[in-house]
Amino acid sequence: MLRRRARSFALMLTLATAAPALLAAPAGAQSAAGHPGWPGKGQLFVGTCYQPVDRSPAQITSDIAVMKAAGFNMVRVGDLAWDYFEPEEGRFTFERFDDVLRQMQAAGIRVIVDIPGQPAPIWLHKRYPGVDIVTQDGVRVNAASRYWDNISDPDYRRLAGRLAERMMQRYAKHPAVIALGYDNEIGNGQMSYSAADRDRFVVWLKQKYGTVDALNTAWATQRWSRRIGDWDQVDLPYGRGPGPNERYLDLRRFWSDDTIGALKDLESIRKRFAPNLPVASNFWPTAGTKGFDYLRSWEDVSTYGAQGFYPGDPLGAGFEVMMNRAGHQTPVWFNEFTAGGGGYYGTPGRSRMWAYFGLLHYAQTVLAWTFNSHLGGEEQALFGLVDHDDRPSWKVGEFAQIAREFRQLQTMGFPRYDPPQVAVHYSFDTMWLTSPPPGPNTTPEYFKTDYTTAVKAAFAPLYRDNIDAAVIDIGHDPIDSYKLVIVSSAYLVDAKIAAALRGYVERGGTVVMTGYSAKVDATGKWFGTPLPGGMTDVFGLRTNAFYRSEQPLRVRFEGRELSGTDPYYEVLEPSTAKVLARFENTPDKSPAITVNTFGKGQAIYLATAAQPGLIDPLIRSLYARLKIRTGPATPDGVVARTVEGRTLYVNTTPGALSVAMPGAKSGTARDVLTGRKLPGALDLAGYGVALVE
């Protein structure tokens, strides 16, 4: 919603050494396998998010008529409205919502019922003060903004669970209901520092480490006289600094596990009362305030990767969608989707373009945020499909066009199910450790690049070559099916990540690792062994020394001179590795790229951070050998995929672009969406799309 339209693309996903239950291999707890009635192949959904709490009975009837006329076949309702269903403790009022569902069913519109566990109602805060947030300065704050709820509080958990039970019991078998959602934007909460929170943190530490001695070792408490004598001496680390990496990392892991625990509570309720329904929740695991480790828990809490889709640059949008897809075999749901925005009325054609962009990236569902523009509250200057005076805007017509075209595309291979060919590793631990809070900490002096930017740089050539690439935690999801695995600036490598890489290469896989990788272990401490930690035999080298060049790094690779942008480089000391390229302008012209045969596979090391001038040609040099299929050739700004013999092209720019189609004879190709015949080139208007056969 409002927050995502203004936010920078600073992704943070917790990749934690957590409780054993969270680290199990994917178990398919929410899998669509064995549920043929759940949304799947040949089904696309277009609709909107709707808040009946804002609307009168007459307006609701009028609104649903607008939705039906537009061809909408799905809405998402229930979120952000706990006190709409339970205005005071123990008194539930479902009658108005019953009527909304009745009208939706009559209009042929399916419904995601979102269990509104956040924000908690005011009555809950007033009766149960443990639900209030306490700042790290010890100040209890009122619930002045949404999601200022301490969801670790037992009273919160009890009452949120009761609400979920009542809603699932009432609506699980309703013919209009197609799926459930849990706690809108969970992850965008606040860490709390009450005495009870501190006690819960100590319990978590005891489960994780067992003894105070083990905790002292993990936290390196011998440094600066911080040794802990007993559990009573443990404090909650500061989320806004200062403090050492090891404590800060465990603070983030604790709150991640707490959030996942809340979701698993709801999931246990679903299994009892609504086993017939899948789950597509509008999570926010990348929120900088709190977040949670989605990439190591996705299969326990969701059937479909779902998100609020408020894209900025197309590369970042593609990266974010693939991260939300995670290891799912099911498509992605845009439970909130850009229509207008905060202070932004909208641009004709833009939403349609992003809807087709979503189709290319496995999307199945597009739900506009929001239907009616709000008269009051924080989002009153956020512009939805219907204006403040209840007149449908031109945006209703644009989403009607999307709905009409998507009905046609359902018979043509959409939503997509083709598995990605490449996996790109992402680690929330590394994100936090390389951007710690203010305070004495030398990590930012060493790790000068931005971690997410470095991972996106490794994702970028695949995106530009129209190649599907998964964004996953390779320490959690199986990787043997991928033709290539890329590990970019993976500062923290725990035992699971190391074992996955070792086994993958040993069995015949190819991995590319870049500089800055495998420097610290699962506790956030530097390895006391040669670097890359625990991986020197896999990569056939040692890399401890590093420097920063005063000039842009130059590398000669496959007969070409390449130029970098990041001055950081590591001095590789090959043992069994073969040198593929050297730096041309470092004092000793040390190796820049090496390859090592390990078992049946190969481990490639790039001795600097991922950057376009170096990582792009390296990754592209592997396509032929690894039989990685490139997508359709397109100019910058156009993305494309071929699906069942037809190619979908999407111009992500506001300017016109032309796509050459040398294999098509004049007049033999046509755009399925418009029926027009095409010459040897496809001319796409700004934000234009075409499905060519």
XYZ file of C-alpha atoms in Angstrom, residues 214-579:
366
model
C 27.817 -22.136 24.370
C 26.164 -18.726 24.222
C 29.398 -17.026 25.281
C 31.262 -18.829 22.511
C 28.673 -17.937 19.886
C 28.549 -14.291 20.919
C 32.339 -13.888 21.351
C 31.705 -12.340 24.762
C 35.390 -12.418 25.677
C 35.685 -9.277 23.563
C 35.306 -6.004 25.481
C 34.504 -7.723 28.797
C 31.005 -8.889 27.840
C 31.155 -12.389 29.305
C 27.779 -13.622 30.575
C 27.746 -15.415 33.928
C 24.172 -16.725 33.905
C 20.945 -16.324 31.979
C 19.787 -13.486 34.201
C 22.588 -11.351 32.751
C 21.257 -11.578 29.187
C 19.735 -8.394 27.768
C 17.785 -7.895 24.571
C 20.223 -6.526 21.971
C 19.448 -3.123 20.524
C 17.827 -3.146 17.115
C 19.041 0.377 16.411
C 22.530 -0.220 17.758
C 25.051 -0.345 19.137
C 26.149 -3.924 19.589
C 28.230 -6.657 17.962
C 27.063 -8.646 14.970
C 26.572 -11.907 16.816
C 24.012 -10.554 19.286
C 22.268 -8.454 16.660
C 21.936 -11.442 14.341
C 20.277 -13.506 17.059
C 17.911 -10.637 17.849
C 16.717 -10.674 14.232
C 16.473 -14.452 14.233
C 14.431 -14.414 17.425
C 11.849 -12.023 16.005
C 11.811 -13.931 12.726
C 11.063 -17.175 14.542
C 8.386 -15.412 16.560
C 6.653 -14.189 13.398
C 6.873 -17.600 11.778
C 5.487 -19.081 14.989
C 2.447 -16.815 14.763
C 1.867 -17.913 11.174
C 2.273 -21.572 12.056
C -0.311 -21.127 14.812
C -2.769 -19.934 12.162
C -1.769 -22.759 9.874
C -2.518 -25.318 12.577
C -5.985 -23.780 12.890
C -6.485 -23.987 9.116
C -5.630 -27.676 9.146
C -8.405 -28.255 11.681
C -11.131 -25.992 10.353
C -10.353 -25.240 6.687
C -8.220 -28.031 5.207
C -10.114 -27.584 1.945
C -8.620 -24.104 1.355
C -5.149 -23.045 0.188
C -3.285 -20.091 1.674
C -2.151 -17.014 -0.234
C -1.088 -14.402 2.312
C 0.071 -10.888 1.601
C 3.289 -11.167 3.610
C 5.986 -8.520 3.935
C 9.075 -10.546 4.894
C 11.432 -7.896 3.502
C 10.269 -5.130 5.860
C 13.213 -3.296 7.344
C 11.526 -2.835 10.722
C 11.284 -6.526 11.527
C 10.852 -8.913 8.602
C 11.088 -12.682 8.822
C 12.898 -15.592 7.232
C 10.469 -16.388 4.444
C 13.039 -18.228 2.341
C 13.502 -20.803 5.092
C 9.839 -21.143 5.978
C 7.765 -20.556 2.826
C 6.482 -24.134 2.527
C 5.159 -24.120 6.091
C 3.006 -21.010 5.732
C 1.869 -20.595 2.114
C 0.483 -22.429 -0.896
C 1.143 -19.578 -3.315
C 3.887 -16.991 -3.148
C 1.972 -13.746 -2.714
C 2.881 -10.096 -2.393
C 1.907 -6.502 -2.751
C 3.275 -5.546 -6.159
C 4.266 -1.887 -6.363
C 7.159 -2.018 -8.816
C 9.832 0.558 -9.449
C 12.504 -0.536 -11.914
C 11.714 -3.695 -13.903
C 14.889 -5.548 -12.879
C 14.123 -4.988 -9.212
C 10.504 -5.966 -9.774
C 11.485 -9.234 -11.447
C 13.942 -10.006 -8.663
C 11.336 -9.349 -5.972
C 8.682 -11.491 -7.654
C 11.066 -14.423 -7.978
C 12.010 -14.055 -4.320
C 8.349 -14.177 -3.342
C 7.883 -17.235 -5.519
C 10.784 -18.792 -3.571
C 10.696 -22.582 -3.996
C 6.982 -22.812 -4.756
C 5.903 -24.960 -7.669
C 2.721 -22.888 -7.815
C 2.296 -19.454 -9.427
C 2.558 -16.048 -7.743
C -0.441 -14.044 -6.533
C -0.347 -10.249 -6.533
C -2.689 -9.807 -3.579
C -2.184 -6.079 -3.925
C -1.363 -4.649 -7.314
C -0.450 -1.189 -8.516
C -3.397 0.849 -9.805
C -2.815 4.367 -8.573
C -0.798 5.161 -5.505
C -0.004 7.606 -2.755
C -0.259 10.986 -4.459
C -0.308 9.205 -7.845
C -3.545 8.931 -9.789
C -2.151 6.483 -12.318
C -0.862 6.366 -15.882
C -2.954 4.800 -18.662
C -1.488 1.484 -19.782
C 0.949 1.150 -16.899
C -1.060 -1.309 -14.799
C -1.794 -3.427 -17.865
C 1.908 -3.535 -18.687
C 2.811 -4.670 -15.152
C 0.065 -7.300 -15.256
C 1.668 -8.831 -18.342
C 5.106 -8.444 -16.768
C 3.701 -10.495 -13.905
C 2.504 -13.207 -16.290
C 6.064 -13.558 -17.546
C 7.215 -14.037 -13.945
C 4.714 -16.780 -13.010
C 1.840 -14.567 -11.832
C -1.682 -15.967 -11.669
C -3.589 -13.294 -9.757
C -3.787 -9.493 -10.089
C -5.836 -7.649 -7.443
C -5.829 -3.866 -7.704
C -5.099 -1.854 -4.585
C -7.547 -0.555 -3.990
C -11.146 -0.500 -5.217
C -12.526 2.694 -3.703
C -10.340 5.695 -2.867
C -10.468 6.275 0.895
C -12.091 9.385 2.299
C -10.129 9.279 5.540
C -7.138 7.755 7.275
C -3.494 7.611 6.303
C -4.264 6.551 2.728
C -6.858 9.190 1.853
C -4.563 10.555 -0.882
C -4.036 7.099 -2.364
C -6.071 6.737 -5.535
C -7.901 3.505 -6.299
C -10.146 2.357 -9.126
C -13.141 4.373 -7.961
C -12.789 8.088 -7.220
C -13.656 9.681 -3.890
C -17.071 10.671 -5.271
C -17.804 7.004 -6.132
C -17.420 7.491 -9.882
C -15.479 4.652 -11.555
C -12.288 6.036 -13.071
C -10.699 5.062 -16.377
C -8.693 2.537 -14.344
C -11.777 0.326 -14.026
C -11.789 0.092 -17.819
C -8.108 -0.788 -17.908
C -8.543 -3.589 -15.375
C -11.605 -4.750 -17.313
C -9.359 -5.011 -20.369
C -6.834 -7.024 -18.354
C -9.631 -9.339 -17.173
C -10.945 -9.796 -20.702
C -7.509 -10.553 -22.172
C -6.550 -12.872 -19.306
C -9.637 -14.983 -19.968
C -8.243 -15.563 -23.448
C -4.730 -16.288 -22.175
C -5.971 -19.017 -19.816
C -6.213 -21.310 -22.840
C -2.703 -20.465 -24.045
C -0.384 -21.779 -21.335
C -0.882 -19.203 -18.604
C -0.146 -19.099 -15.748
C 3.362 -20.328 -16.449
C 4.758 -23.418 -14.770
C 8.092 -23.872 -16.585
C 10.761 -24.416 -13.892
C 13.601 -21.872 -13.667
C 16.942 -23.029 -15.074
C 19.191 -21.091 -12.694
C 19.151 -20.448 -8.937
C 20.431 -17.245 -7.340
C 21.137 -17.424 -3.608
C 19.820 -14.781 -1.213
C 20.577 -14.548 2.515
C 18.833 -12.388 5.084
C 21.667 -13.052 7.535
C 24.116 -11.512 5.109
C 21.800 -8.574 4.570
C 21.683 -7.767 8.275
C 25.344 -8.455 8.974
C 26.575 -6.232 6.174
C 24.315 -3.333 7.148
C 24.400 -3.322 10.953
C 22.881 -0.574 13.091
C 24.963 2.444 14.136
C 27.757 1.854 16.607
C 31.353 0.613 16.712
C 31.478 -1.991 13.958
C 34.125 -2.518 11.283
C 31.947 -4.694 9.040
C 30.688 -1.739 6.940
C 34.295 -0.627 6.525
C 35.051 -3.988 4.912
C 31.810 -4.810 3.096
C 31.414 -1.574 1.177
C 29.020 -2.793 -1.469
C 25.265 -3.132 -0.952
C 24.408 -6.794 -0.588
C 21.062 -6.740 -2.366
C 22.578 -4.733 -5.216
C 25.320 -7.349 -5.522
C 22.799 -10.197 -5.724
C 20.680 -8.302 -8.228
C 23.828 -7.738 -10.315
C 24.190 -11.518 -10.581
C 20.497 -11.855 -11.417
C 20.627 -9.061 -14.021
C 22.197 -10.840 -17.044
C 19.670 -13.652 -16.699
C 16.845 -11.139 -16.493
C 18.113 -9.285 -19.574
C 18.501 -12.533 -21.512
C 14.914 -13.515 -20.639
C 16.028 -16.560 -18.640
C 14.004 -17.687 -15.633
C 16.065 -17.610 -12.437
C 14.824 -18.640 -8.998
C 15.778 -16.508 -5.994
C 16.036 -18.935 -3.087
C 17.997 -19.872 -0.005
C 20.179 -22.682 -1.284
C 20.707 -23.869 2.283
C 17.003 -24.653 2.431
C 15.713 -25.649 -1.009
C 17.044 -28.520 -3.144
C 19.253 -27.243 -5.971
C 20.204 -30.298 -8.034
C 17.608 -29.491 -10.706
C 19.274 -26.176 -11.594
C 21.804 -25.965 -14.396
C 23.691 -23.191 -12.621
C 23.790 -21.817 -9.069
C 25.090 -18.299 -8.399
C 26.296 -17.218 -4.955
C 26.957 -13.480 -4.947
C 28.684 -11.749 -2.010
C 27.405 -14.402 0.396
C 29.196 -13.005 3.436
C 27.685 -15.583 5.813
C 27.831 -19.246 4.869
C 26.405 -21.667 7.408
C 26.741 -25.438 7.421
C 23.581 -25.949 5.369
C 24.681 -23.596 2.609
C 28.163 -25.100 2.528
C 26.807 -28.651 2.407
C 24.401 -27.756 -0.375
C 27.165 -26.221 -2.501
C 29.586 -29.054 -1.837
C 27.065 -31.752 -2.703
C 25.760 -29.909 -5.762
C 29.214 -29.492 -7.307
C 30.314 -32.986 -6.310
C 27.313 -34.458 -8.135
C 28.030 -32.514 -11.309
C 26.651 -29.008 -10.799
C 28.261 -25.698 -11.706
C 28.439 -22.875 -9.195
C 29.687 -19.296 -9.527
C 30.760 -17.606 -6.302
C 31.945 -14.010 -6.060
C 34.201 -12.068 -3.734
C 33.026 -11.174 -0.226
C 31.647 -14.716 0.112
C 32.094 -17.243 2.941
C 33.825 -14.879 5.340
C 31.733 -15.543 8.474
C 30.064 -18.587 9.964
C 26.516 -19.127 11.215
C 27.150 -17.086 14.373
C 28.375 -14.069 12.393
C 32.041 -14.537 13.394
C 34.855 -14.731 10.862
C 36.039 -18.217 10.048
C 39.218 -19.204 11.846
C 40.200 -21.255 8.801
C 41.431 -20.292 5.319
C 38.827 -18.517 3.225
C 36.372 -19.129 1.662
C 35.424 -20.742 4.966
C 34.919 -24.470 4.700
C 35.008 -24.270 0.908
C 38.690 -24.048 -0.056
C 38.781 -27.572 -1.447
C 35.578 -27.065 -3.449
C 36.966 -23.938 -5.134
C 40.569 -25.146 -5.108
C 42.018 -21.946 -3.694
C 42.625 -19.727 -0.690
C 41.546 -16.099 -0.623
C 42.482 -14.199 2.519
C 44.265 -11.083 1.269
C 42.213 -8.338 -0.377
C 42.814 -4.801 -1.596
C 41.029 -1.924 -3.304
C 42.331 -0.672 -6.582
C 42.729 3.050 -7.236
C 41.657 2.461 -10.838
C 38.684 0.514 -12.240
C 39.619 -3.137 -12.340
C 40.499 -4.465 -15.786
C 40.226 -8.150 -16.662
C 41.110 -10.010 -19.864
C 38.622 -12.833 -20.328
C 38.069 -14.978 -23.427
C 40.004 -12.539 -25.592
C 38.111 -9.445 -24.383
C 39.166 -6.723 -22.003
C 36.532 -6.158 -19.357
C 36.240 -3.258 -16.957
C 34.719 -3.265 -13.494
C 33.196 -0.613 -11.266
C 33.904 -1.959 -7.751
C 37.552 -1.470 -6.657
C 37.522 -4.412 -4.203
C 39.465 -7.496 -5.203
C 40.724 -10.595 -3.459
C 44.132 -12.148 -4.056
C 43.419 -15.729 -5.047
C 45.957 -18.420 -4.236
C 44.995 -21.359 -6.474
C 45.857 -24.877 -5.391
C 43.892 -27.132 -7.735
C 41.944 -24.343 -9.438
C 42.733 -23.278 -13.003
C 43.090 -19.574 -13.788
